[in-house]
Coordinates of C-alpha atoms in Angstrom, one line a residue:
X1 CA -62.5 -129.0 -109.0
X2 CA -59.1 -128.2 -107.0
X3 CA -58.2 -129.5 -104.0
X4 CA -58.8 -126.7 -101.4
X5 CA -56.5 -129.0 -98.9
X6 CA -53.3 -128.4 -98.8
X7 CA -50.9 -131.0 -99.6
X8 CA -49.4 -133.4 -96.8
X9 CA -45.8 -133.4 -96.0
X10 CA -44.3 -136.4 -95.1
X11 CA -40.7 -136.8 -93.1
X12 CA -38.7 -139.9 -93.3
X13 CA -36.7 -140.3 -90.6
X14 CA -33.0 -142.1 -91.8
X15 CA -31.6 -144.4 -89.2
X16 CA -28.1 -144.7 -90.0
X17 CA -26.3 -148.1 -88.4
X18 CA -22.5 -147.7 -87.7
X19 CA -21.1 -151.5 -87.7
X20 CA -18.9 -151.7 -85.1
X21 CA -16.3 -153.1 -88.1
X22 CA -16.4 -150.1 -90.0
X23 CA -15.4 -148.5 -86.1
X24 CA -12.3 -150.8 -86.5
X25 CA -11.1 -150.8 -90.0
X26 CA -11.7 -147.1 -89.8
X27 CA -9.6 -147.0 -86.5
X28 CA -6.6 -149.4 -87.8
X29 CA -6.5 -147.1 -91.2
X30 CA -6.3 -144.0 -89.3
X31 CA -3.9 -145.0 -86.2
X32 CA -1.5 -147.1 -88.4
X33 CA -0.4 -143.4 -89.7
X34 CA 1.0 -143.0 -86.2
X35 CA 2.7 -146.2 -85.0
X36 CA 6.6 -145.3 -84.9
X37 CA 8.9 -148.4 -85.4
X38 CA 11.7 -147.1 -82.6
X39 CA 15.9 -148.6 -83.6
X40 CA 18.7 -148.0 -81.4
X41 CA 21.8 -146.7 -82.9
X42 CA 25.3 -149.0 -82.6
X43 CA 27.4 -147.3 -79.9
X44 CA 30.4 -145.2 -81.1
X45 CA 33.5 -147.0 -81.7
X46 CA 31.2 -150.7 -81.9
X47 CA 31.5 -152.6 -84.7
X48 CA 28.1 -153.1 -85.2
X49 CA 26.4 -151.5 -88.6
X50 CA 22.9 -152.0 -88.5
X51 CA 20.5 -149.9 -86.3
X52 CA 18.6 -152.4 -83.9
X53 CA 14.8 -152.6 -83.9
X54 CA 13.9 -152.0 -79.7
X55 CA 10.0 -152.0 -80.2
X56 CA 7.3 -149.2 -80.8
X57 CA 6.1 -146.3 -80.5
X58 CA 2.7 -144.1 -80.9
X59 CA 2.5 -140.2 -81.9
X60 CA 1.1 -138.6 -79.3
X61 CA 1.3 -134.9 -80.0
X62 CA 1.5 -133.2 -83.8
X63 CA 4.7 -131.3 -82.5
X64 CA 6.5 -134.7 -82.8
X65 CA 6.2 -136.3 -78.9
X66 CA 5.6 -140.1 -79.1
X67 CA 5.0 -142.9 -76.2
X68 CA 6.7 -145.9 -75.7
X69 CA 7.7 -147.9 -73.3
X70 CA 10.5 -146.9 -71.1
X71 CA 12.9 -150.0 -70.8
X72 CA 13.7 -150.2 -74.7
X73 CA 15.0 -146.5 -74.4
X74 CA 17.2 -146.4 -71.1
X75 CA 20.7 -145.8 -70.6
X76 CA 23.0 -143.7 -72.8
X77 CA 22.5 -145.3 -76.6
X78 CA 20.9 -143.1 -79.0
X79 CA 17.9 -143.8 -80.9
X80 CA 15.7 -143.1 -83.8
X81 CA 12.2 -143.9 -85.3
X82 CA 10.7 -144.6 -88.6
X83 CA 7.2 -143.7 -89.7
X84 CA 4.3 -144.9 -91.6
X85 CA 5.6 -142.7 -94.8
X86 CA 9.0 -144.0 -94.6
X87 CA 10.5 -141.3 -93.2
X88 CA 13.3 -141.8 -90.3
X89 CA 13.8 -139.4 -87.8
X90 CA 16.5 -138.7 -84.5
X91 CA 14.6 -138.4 -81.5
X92 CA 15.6 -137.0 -77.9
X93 CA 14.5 -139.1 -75.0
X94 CA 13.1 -136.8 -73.1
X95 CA 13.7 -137.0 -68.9
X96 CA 11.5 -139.7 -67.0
X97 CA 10.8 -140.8 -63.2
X98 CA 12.9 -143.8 -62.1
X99 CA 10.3 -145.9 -61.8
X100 CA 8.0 -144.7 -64.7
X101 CA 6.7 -147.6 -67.2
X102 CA 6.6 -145.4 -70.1
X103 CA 9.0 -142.3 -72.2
X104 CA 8.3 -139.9 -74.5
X105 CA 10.7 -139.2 -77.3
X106 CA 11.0 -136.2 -78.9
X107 CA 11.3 -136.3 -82.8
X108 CA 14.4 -133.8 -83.6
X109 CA 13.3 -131.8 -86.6
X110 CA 16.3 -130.9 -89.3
X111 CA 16.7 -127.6 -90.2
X112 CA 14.6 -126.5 -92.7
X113 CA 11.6 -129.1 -91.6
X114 CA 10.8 -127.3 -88.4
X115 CA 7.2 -126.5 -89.3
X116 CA 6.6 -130.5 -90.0
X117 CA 3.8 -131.8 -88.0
X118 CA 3.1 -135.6 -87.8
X119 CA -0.3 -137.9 -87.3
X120 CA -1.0 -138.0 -83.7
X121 CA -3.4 -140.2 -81.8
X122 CA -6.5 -138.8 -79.9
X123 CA -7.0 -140.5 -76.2
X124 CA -9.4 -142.0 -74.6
X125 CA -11.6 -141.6 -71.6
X126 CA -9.7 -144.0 -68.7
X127 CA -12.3 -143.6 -66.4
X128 CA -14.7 -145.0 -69.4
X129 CA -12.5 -148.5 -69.8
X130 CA -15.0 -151.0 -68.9
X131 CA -14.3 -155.2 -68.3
X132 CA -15.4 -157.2 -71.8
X133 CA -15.3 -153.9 -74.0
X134 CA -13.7 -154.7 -77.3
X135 CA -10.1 -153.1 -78.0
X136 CA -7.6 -153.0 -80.6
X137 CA -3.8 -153.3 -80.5
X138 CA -1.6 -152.4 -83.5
X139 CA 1.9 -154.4 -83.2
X140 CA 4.8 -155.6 -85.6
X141 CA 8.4 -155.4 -86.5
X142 CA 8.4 -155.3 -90.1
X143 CA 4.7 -154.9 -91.1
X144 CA 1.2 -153.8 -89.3
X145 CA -0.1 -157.2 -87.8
X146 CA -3.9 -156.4 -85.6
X147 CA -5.1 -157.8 -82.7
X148 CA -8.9 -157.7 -81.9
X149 CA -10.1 -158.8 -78.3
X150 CA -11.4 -157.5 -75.5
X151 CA -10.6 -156.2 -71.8
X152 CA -9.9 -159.3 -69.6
X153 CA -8.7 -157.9 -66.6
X154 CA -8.3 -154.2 -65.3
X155 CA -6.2 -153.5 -62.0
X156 CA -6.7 -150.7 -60.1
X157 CA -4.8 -148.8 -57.1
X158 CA -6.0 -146.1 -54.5
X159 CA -4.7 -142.6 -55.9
X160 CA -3.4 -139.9 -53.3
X161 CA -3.3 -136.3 -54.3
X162 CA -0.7 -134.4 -54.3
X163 CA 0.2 -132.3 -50.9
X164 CA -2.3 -134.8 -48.9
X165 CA -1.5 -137.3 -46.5
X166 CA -2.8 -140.7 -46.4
X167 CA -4.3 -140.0 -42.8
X168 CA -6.1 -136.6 -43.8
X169 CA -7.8 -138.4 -46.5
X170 CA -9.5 -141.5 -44.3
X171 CA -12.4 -142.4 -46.2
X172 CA -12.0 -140.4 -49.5
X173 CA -9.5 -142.8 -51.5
X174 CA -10.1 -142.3 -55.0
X175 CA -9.6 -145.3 -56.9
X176 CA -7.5 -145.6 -60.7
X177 CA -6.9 -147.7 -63.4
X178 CA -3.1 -149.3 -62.8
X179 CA -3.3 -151.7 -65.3
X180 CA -5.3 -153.1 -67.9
X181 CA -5.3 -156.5 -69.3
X182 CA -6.6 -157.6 -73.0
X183 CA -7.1 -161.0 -74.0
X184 CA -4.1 -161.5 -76.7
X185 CA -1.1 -163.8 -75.7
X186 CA 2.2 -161.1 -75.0
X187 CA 3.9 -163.5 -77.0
X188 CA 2.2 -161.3 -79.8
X189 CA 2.3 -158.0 -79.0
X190 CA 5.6 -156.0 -79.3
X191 CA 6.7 -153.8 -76.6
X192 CA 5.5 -150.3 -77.2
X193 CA 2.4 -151.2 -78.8
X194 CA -1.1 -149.6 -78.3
X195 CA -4.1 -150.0 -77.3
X196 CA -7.2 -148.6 -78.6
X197 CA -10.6 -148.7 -78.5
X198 CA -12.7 -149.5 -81.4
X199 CA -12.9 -145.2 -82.3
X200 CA -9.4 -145.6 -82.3
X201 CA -8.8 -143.6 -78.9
X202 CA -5.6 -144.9 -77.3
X203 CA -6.1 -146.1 -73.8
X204 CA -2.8 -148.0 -73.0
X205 CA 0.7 -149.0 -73.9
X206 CA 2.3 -152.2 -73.9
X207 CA 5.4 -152.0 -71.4
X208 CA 8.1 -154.3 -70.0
X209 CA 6.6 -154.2 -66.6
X210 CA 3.3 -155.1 -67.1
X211 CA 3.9 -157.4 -70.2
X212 CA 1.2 -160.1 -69.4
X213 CA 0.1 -163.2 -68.2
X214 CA -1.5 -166.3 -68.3
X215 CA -4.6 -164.3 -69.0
X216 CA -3.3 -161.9 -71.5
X217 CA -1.1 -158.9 -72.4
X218 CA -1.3 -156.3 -69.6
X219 CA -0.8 -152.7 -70.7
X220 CA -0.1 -149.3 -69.1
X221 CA -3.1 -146.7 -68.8
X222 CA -2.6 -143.9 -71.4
X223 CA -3.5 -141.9 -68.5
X224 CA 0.1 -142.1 -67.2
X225 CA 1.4 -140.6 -71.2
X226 CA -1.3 -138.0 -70.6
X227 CA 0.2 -136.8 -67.2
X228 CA 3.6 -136.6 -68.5
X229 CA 2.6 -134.4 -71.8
X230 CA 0.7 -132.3 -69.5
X231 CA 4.2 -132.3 -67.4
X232 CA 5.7 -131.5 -70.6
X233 CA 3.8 -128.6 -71.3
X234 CA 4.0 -126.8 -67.7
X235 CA 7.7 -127.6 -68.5
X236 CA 8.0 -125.6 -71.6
X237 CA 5.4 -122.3 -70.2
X238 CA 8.0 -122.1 -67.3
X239 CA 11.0 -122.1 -70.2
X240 CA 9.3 -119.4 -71.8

């Protein structure tokens, strides 16, 4: 005799577990494609040959814009940057505050190679940076070395928007990240380097003045490269 009840349907629900190693091996795969190793060319007339390795750099923007830090790129020497594919490149340093931590340099594209875009890095939330979170920084002269640690030690500063004085705003101080500190001796890290979290979102750069101490290496917000692309690109709309 058939069944007259209908058959029962039963859903399996599939859990899936992301280990927070595969975060990181994914994130140091994907973000070594833009780590720029930044030289500085001998002056003209020098009798130096060889171009001089300065430090680091990350791709920020597909169009060619990378961060670094801004004391390996002052003053009038010219500069250039090799990539993860081999590739070297002239770049532009482009105009910077006086008393800004970090540059952008401007990858100048040869004539026939204008349409070339390059691996940029995504950024991270730098309101979301949290004490003990872990973080990643990629560093290294001559090959990719890792550092795995977490934020020691975040610094912050009162923030005061634009066209405001400091008396109108009594009581409504908004506080922001300055600094941030992760627990892997400077001695380490090359200047330039960055700092990611463990999706491989960059949330600071490594910079002369906030190279580290006892504690750690201390790196500049990616905030502050944010502002300056966004700078970048008012720039440009007014150009055109």
């Amino acid at each position: 005799v058939p069944d007259s009840q209908g058959a029962s349907v039963v859903t399996k629900e599939v859990v899936t577990v992301v280990k927070e190693d595969d975060l990181i091996t994914d994130s140091i795969a994907k973000n070594a494609k833009s780590l720029a190793r930044v030289y500085r060319r001998p002056p003209a007339g020098s009798d130096e040959k060889l171009n001089t390795f300065v430090g680091l750099g990350t791709i920020v923007s597909a169009e060619g814009i990378i961060a670094t830090d801004a004391t390996i790129v002052s003053g009038d020497a010219s500069f250039l940057v090799t990539l993860s594919d081999g590739g070297a490149w002239s770049v532009d340093v482009l105009p910077m505050a006086k008393d800004a931590s970090t540059a952008l340099l401007k990858i100048v594209k040869e004539k026939g190679k204008e349409s070339t875009t390059f691996p940029a890095i995504g950024f991270g939330d730098a309101t979301a940076i949290k004490l003990g979170q872990s973080v990643i920084s990629l560093s290294g002269q001559n090959r990719i070395n890792v550092f795995i640690g977490i934020v020691s030690g975040l610094t912050e500063r009162e923030a005061q928007p634009a066209g405001t004085s400091t008396q109108s705003l009594a009581g409504e101080a908004k506080t922001v990240i300055a600094s941030i500190e992760a627990s892997f001796s400077p001695v380490d890290v090359t200047v330039g380097s960055p700092l990611t979290n463990i999706f491989g979102e960059l949330i600071g750069i490594s910079t002369s003045p906030q190279r580290g101490s006892a504690g750690g290496t201390r790196y500049t917000p990616a905030s502050a490269v944010l502002s300056e692309l966004m700078h970048l690109s008012d720039a440009q709309k007014l150009e055109n």
